[in-house]
Short mmCIF file of C-alpha atoms in Angstrom, two decimals:
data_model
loop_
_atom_site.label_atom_id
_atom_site.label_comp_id
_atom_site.label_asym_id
_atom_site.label_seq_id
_atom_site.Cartn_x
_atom_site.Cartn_y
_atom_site.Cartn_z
CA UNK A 1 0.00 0.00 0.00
CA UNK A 2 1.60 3.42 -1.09
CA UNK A 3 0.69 6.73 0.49
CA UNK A 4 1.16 10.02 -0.35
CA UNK A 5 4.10 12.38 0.85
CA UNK A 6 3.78 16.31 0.94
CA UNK A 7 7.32 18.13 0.14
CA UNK A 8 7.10 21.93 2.22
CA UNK A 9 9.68 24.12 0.33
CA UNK A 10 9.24 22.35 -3.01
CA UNK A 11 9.76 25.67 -5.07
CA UNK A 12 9.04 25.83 -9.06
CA UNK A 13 12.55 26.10 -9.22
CA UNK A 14 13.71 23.04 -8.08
CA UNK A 15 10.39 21.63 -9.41
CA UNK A 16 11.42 22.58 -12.60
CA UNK A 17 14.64 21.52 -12.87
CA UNK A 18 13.62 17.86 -11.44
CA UNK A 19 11.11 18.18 -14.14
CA UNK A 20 13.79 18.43 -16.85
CA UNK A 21 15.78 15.52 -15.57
CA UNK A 22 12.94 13.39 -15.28
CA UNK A 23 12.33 13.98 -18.84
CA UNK A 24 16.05 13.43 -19.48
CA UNK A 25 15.93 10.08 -17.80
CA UNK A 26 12.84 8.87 -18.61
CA UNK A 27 11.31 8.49 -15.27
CA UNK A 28 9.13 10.13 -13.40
CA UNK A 29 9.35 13.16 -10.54
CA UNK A 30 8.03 10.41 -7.94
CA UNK A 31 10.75 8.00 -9.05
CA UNK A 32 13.39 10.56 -8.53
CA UNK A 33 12.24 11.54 -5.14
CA UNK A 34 11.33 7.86 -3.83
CA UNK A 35 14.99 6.82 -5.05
CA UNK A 36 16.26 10.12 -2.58
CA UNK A 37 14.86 8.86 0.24
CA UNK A 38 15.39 5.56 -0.18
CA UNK A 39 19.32 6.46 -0.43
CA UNK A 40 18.69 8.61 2.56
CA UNK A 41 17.08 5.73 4.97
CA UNK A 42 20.03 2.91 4.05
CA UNK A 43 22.34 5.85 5.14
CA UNK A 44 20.76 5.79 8.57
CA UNK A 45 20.70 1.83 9.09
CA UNK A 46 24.98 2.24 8.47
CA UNK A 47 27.70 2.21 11.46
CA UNK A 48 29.37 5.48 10.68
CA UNK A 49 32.98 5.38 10.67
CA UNK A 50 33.84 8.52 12.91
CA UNK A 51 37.43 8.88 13.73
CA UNK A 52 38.34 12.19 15.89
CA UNK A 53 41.58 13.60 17.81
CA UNK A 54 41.28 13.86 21.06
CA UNK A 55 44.29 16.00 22.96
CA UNK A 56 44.34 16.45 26.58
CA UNK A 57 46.60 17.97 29.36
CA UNK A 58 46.80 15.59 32.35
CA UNK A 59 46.01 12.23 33.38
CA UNK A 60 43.63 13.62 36.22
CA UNK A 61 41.14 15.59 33.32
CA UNK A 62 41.43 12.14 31.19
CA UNK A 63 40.20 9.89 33.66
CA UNK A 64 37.36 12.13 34.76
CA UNK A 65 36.30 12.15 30.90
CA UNK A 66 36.76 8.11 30.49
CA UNK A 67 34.41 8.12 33.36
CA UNK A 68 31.98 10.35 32.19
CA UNK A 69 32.02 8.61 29.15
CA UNK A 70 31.02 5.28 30.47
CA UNK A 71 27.97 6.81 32.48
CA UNK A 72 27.07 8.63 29.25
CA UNK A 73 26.73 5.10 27.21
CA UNK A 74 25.37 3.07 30.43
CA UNK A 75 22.10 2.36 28.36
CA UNK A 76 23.33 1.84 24.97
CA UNK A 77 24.70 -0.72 23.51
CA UNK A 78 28.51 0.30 22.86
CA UNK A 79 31.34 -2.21 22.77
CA UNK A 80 33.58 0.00 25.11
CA UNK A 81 37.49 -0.42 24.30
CA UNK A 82 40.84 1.29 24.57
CA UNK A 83 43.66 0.30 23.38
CA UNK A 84 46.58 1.11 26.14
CA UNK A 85 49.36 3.23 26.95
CA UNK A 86 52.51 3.02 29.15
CA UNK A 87 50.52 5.57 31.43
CA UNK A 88 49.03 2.97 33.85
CA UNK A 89 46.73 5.12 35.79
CA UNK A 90 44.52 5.58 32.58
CA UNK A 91 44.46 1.90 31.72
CA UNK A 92 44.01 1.13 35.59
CA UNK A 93 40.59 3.92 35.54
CA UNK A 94 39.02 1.90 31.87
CA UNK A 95 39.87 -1.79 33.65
CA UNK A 96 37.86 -0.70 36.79
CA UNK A 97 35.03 0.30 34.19
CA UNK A 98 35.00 -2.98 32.49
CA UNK A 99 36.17 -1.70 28.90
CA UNK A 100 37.74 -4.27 26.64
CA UNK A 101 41.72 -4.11 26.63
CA UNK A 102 42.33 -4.50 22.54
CA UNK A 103 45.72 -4.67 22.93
CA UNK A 104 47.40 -8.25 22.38
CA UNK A 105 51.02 -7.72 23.27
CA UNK A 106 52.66 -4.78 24.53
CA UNK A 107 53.89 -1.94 22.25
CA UNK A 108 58.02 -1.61 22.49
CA UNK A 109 59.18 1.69 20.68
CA UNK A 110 61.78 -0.65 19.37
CA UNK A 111 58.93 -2.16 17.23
CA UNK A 112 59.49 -2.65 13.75
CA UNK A 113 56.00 -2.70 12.00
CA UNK A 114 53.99 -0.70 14.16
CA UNK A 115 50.99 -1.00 11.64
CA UNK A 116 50.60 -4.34 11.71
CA UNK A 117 50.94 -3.97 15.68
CA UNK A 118 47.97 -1.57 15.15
CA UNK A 119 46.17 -3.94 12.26
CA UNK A 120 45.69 -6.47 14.95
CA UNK A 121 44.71 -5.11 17.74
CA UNK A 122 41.91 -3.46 15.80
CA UNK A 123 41.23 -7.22 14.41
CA UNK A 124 41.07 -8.26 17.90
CA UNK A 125 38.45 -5.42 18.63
CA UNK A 126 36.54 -6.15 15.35
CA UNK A 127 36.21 -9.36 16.39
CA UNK A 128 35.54 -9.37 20.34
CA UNK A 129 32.54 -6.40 19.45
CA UNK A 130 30.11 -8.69 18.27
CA UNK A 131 28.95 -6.28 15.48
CA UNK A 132 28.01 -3.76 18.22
CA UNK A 133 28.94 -0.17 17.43
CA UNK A 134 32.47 0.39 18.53
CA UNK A 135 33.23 3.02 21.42
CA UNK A 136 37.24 2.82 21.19
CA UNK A 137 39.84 5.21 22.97
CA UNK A 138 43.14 4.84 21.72
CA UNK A 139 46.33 5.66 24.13
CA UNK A 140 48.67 3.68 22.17
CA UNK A 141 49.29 6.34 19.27
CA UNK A 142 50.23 8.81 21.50
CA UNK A 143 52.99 6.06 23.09
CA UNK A 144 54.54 6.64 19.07
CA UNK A 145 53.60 10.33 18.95
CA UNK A 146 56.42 10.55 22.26
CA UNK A 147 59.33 9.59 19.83
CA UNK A 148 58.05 10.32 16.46
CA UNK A 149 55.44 12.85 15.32
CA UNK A 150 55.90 11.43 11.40
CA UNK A 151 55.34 8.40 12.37
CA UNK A 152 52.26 8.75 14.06
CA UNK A 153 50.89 11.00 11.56
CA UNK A 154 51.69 8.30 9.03
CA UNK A 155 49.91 5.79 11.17
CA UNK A 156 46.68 7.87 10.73
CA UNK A 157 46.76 8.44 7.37
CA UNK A 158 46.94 4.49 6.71
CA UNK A 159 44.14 4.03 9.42
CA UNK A 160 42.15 6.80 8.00
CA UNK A 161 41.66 4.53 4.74
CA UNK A 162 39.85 1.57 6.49
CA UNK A 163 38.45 2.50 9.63
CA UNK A 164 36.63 0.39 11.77
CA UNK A 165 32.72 1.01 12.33
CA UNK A 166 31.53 3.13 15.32
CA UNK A 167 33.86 5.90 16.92
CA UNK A 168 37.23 5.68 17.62
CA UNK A 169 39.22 8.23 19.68
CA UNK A 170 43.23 8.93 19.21
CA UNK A 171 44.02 10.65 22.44
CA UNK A 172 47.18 12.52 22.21
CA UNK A 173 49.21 14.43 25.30
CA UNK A 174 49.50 17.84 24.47
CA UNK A 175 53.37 18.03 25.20
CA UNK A 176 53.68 15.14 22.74
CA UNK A 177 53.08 17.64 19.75
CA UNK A 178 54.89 20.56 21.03
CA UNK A 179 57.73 20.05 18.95
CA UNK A 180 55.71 18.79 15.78
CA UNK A 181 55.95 21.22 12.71
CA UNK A 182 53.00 23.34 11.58
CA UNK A 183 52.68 20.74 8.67
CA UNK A 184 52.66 17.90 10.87
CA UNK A 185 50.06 19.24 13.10
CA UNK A 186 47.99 20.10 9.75
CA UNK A 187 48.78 16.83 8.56
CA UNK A 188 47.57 15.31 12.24
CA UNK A 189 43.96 17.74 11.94
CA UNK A 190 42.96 16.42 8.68
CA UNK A 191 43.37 13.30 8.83
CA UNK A 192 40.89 13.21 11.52
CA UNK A 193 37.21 14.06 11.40
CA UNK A 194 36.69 16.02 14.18
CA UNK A 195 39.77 17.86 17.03
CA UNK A 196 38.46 18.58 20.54
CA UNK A 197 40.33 19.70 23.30
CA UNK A 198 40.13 18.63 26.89
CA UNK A 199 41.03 21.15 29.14
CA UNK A 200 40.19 20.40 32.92
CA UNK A 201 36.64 19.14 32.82
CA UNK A 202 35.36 21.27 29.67
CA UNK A 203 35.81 20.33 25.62
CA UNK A 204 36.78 22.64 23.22
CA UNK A 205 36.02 21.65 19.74
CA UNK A 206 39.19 23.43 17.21
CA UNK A 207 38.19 24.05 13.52
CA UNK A 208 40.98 24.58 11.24
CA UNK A 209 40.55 26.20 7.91
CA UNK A 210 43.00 27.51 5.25
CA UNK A 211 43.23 30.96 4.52
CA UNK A 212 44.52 34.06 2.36
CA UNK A 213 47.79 36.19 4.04
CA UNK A 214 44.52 39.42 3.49
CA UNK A 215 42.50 37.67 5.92
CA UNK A 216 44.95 38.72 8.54
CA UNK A 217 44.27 42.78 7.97
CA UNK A 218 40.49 42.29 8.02
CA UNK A 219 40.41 39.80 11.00
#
């Protein structure tokens, strides 16, 4: 049984100009528009892929966040992971919460292929989740970040290219990327969707955006 759907803000314009591709086509206005939607409701049933930078100060602001977190997500139905860090008062905070532990063996800096270090741990995850939506905080990039900036930045550009389902944190200490160049912190910003900043118990969200040397005598 089909039923009718009114459009608000359907203006001759746009009427028009779906009126000339219909034609072009050879289908009708109501195929064109059923077709929309239809795209538009398969988009909802997928797991986005979200993959943000998360940079923080101290341990003390991180572990009040993890915890907020986990209170946040009580009632849904989040597969809660981290993947850890040589800072054992984080990992000790996300045990006590009952988050999953991805990690399968413990990162050494003198670790050769650090991607396939990363590859399957996120395996592990992938495969403990249980097709739930994903929930993952990850300490161990910003173990890399500590002795190379490059490296870490290369690390997210590979990950950026498959990312797991759900939302996936890379938590970075801000001292880590004091002595990264502007192009590496660029470099570090887009290859993430989203940069917030945690500073004491409040989040700053940081939009970057690319600009003419004028912009600096109108500002």
């Amino acid at each position: 049984m089909t039923r009718n759907l009114i459009i608000r803000g359907f203006d001759d314009e746009i009427h028009s100009q779906l009126g000339n591709q219909s034609k072009k086509k050879g289908v009708s206005i109501n195929s064109i528009v059923k077709d929309a939607v239809d795209q538009w409701l398969k988009k909802q049933d997928e797991i986005p892929k979200r993959h943000h930078l998360l940079l923080y100060d101290n341990e003390e602001s991180m572990q009040r966040l993890m915890k907020s977190l986990d209170k946040m997500t009580q009632k849904e139905d989040w597969f809660k992971c981290f993947v850890r860090s040589s800072n054992t008062s984080i990992t000790k905070v996300l045990e006590g919460l009952h988050w999953f532990d991805g990690t399968i063996l413990q990162y050494k800096q003198s670790q050769k292929d650090k991607m396939k270090h990363i590859k399957d741990i996120l395996q592990n995850i992938w495969q403990k989740s249980n097709s739930k939506e994903i929930l993952l905080v990850d300490f161990l990039i910003n173990d890399i970040a500590s002795s190379s900036i490059p490296e870490a930045v290369s690390l997210e550009k590979q990950y950026d290219k498959n990312r797991l389902e759900g939302l996936v944190f890379c938590a970075y200490e801000m001292t880590n990327l004091f002595n990264a160049s502007s192009s590496e912190i660029i470099e570090m910003f887009d290859s993430h969707d989203q940069v917030f900043l945690l500073k004491d118990d409040q989040i700053f969200k940081i939009h970057i955006t690319k600009e003419n040397t004028h912009k600096l005598l109108l500002s």
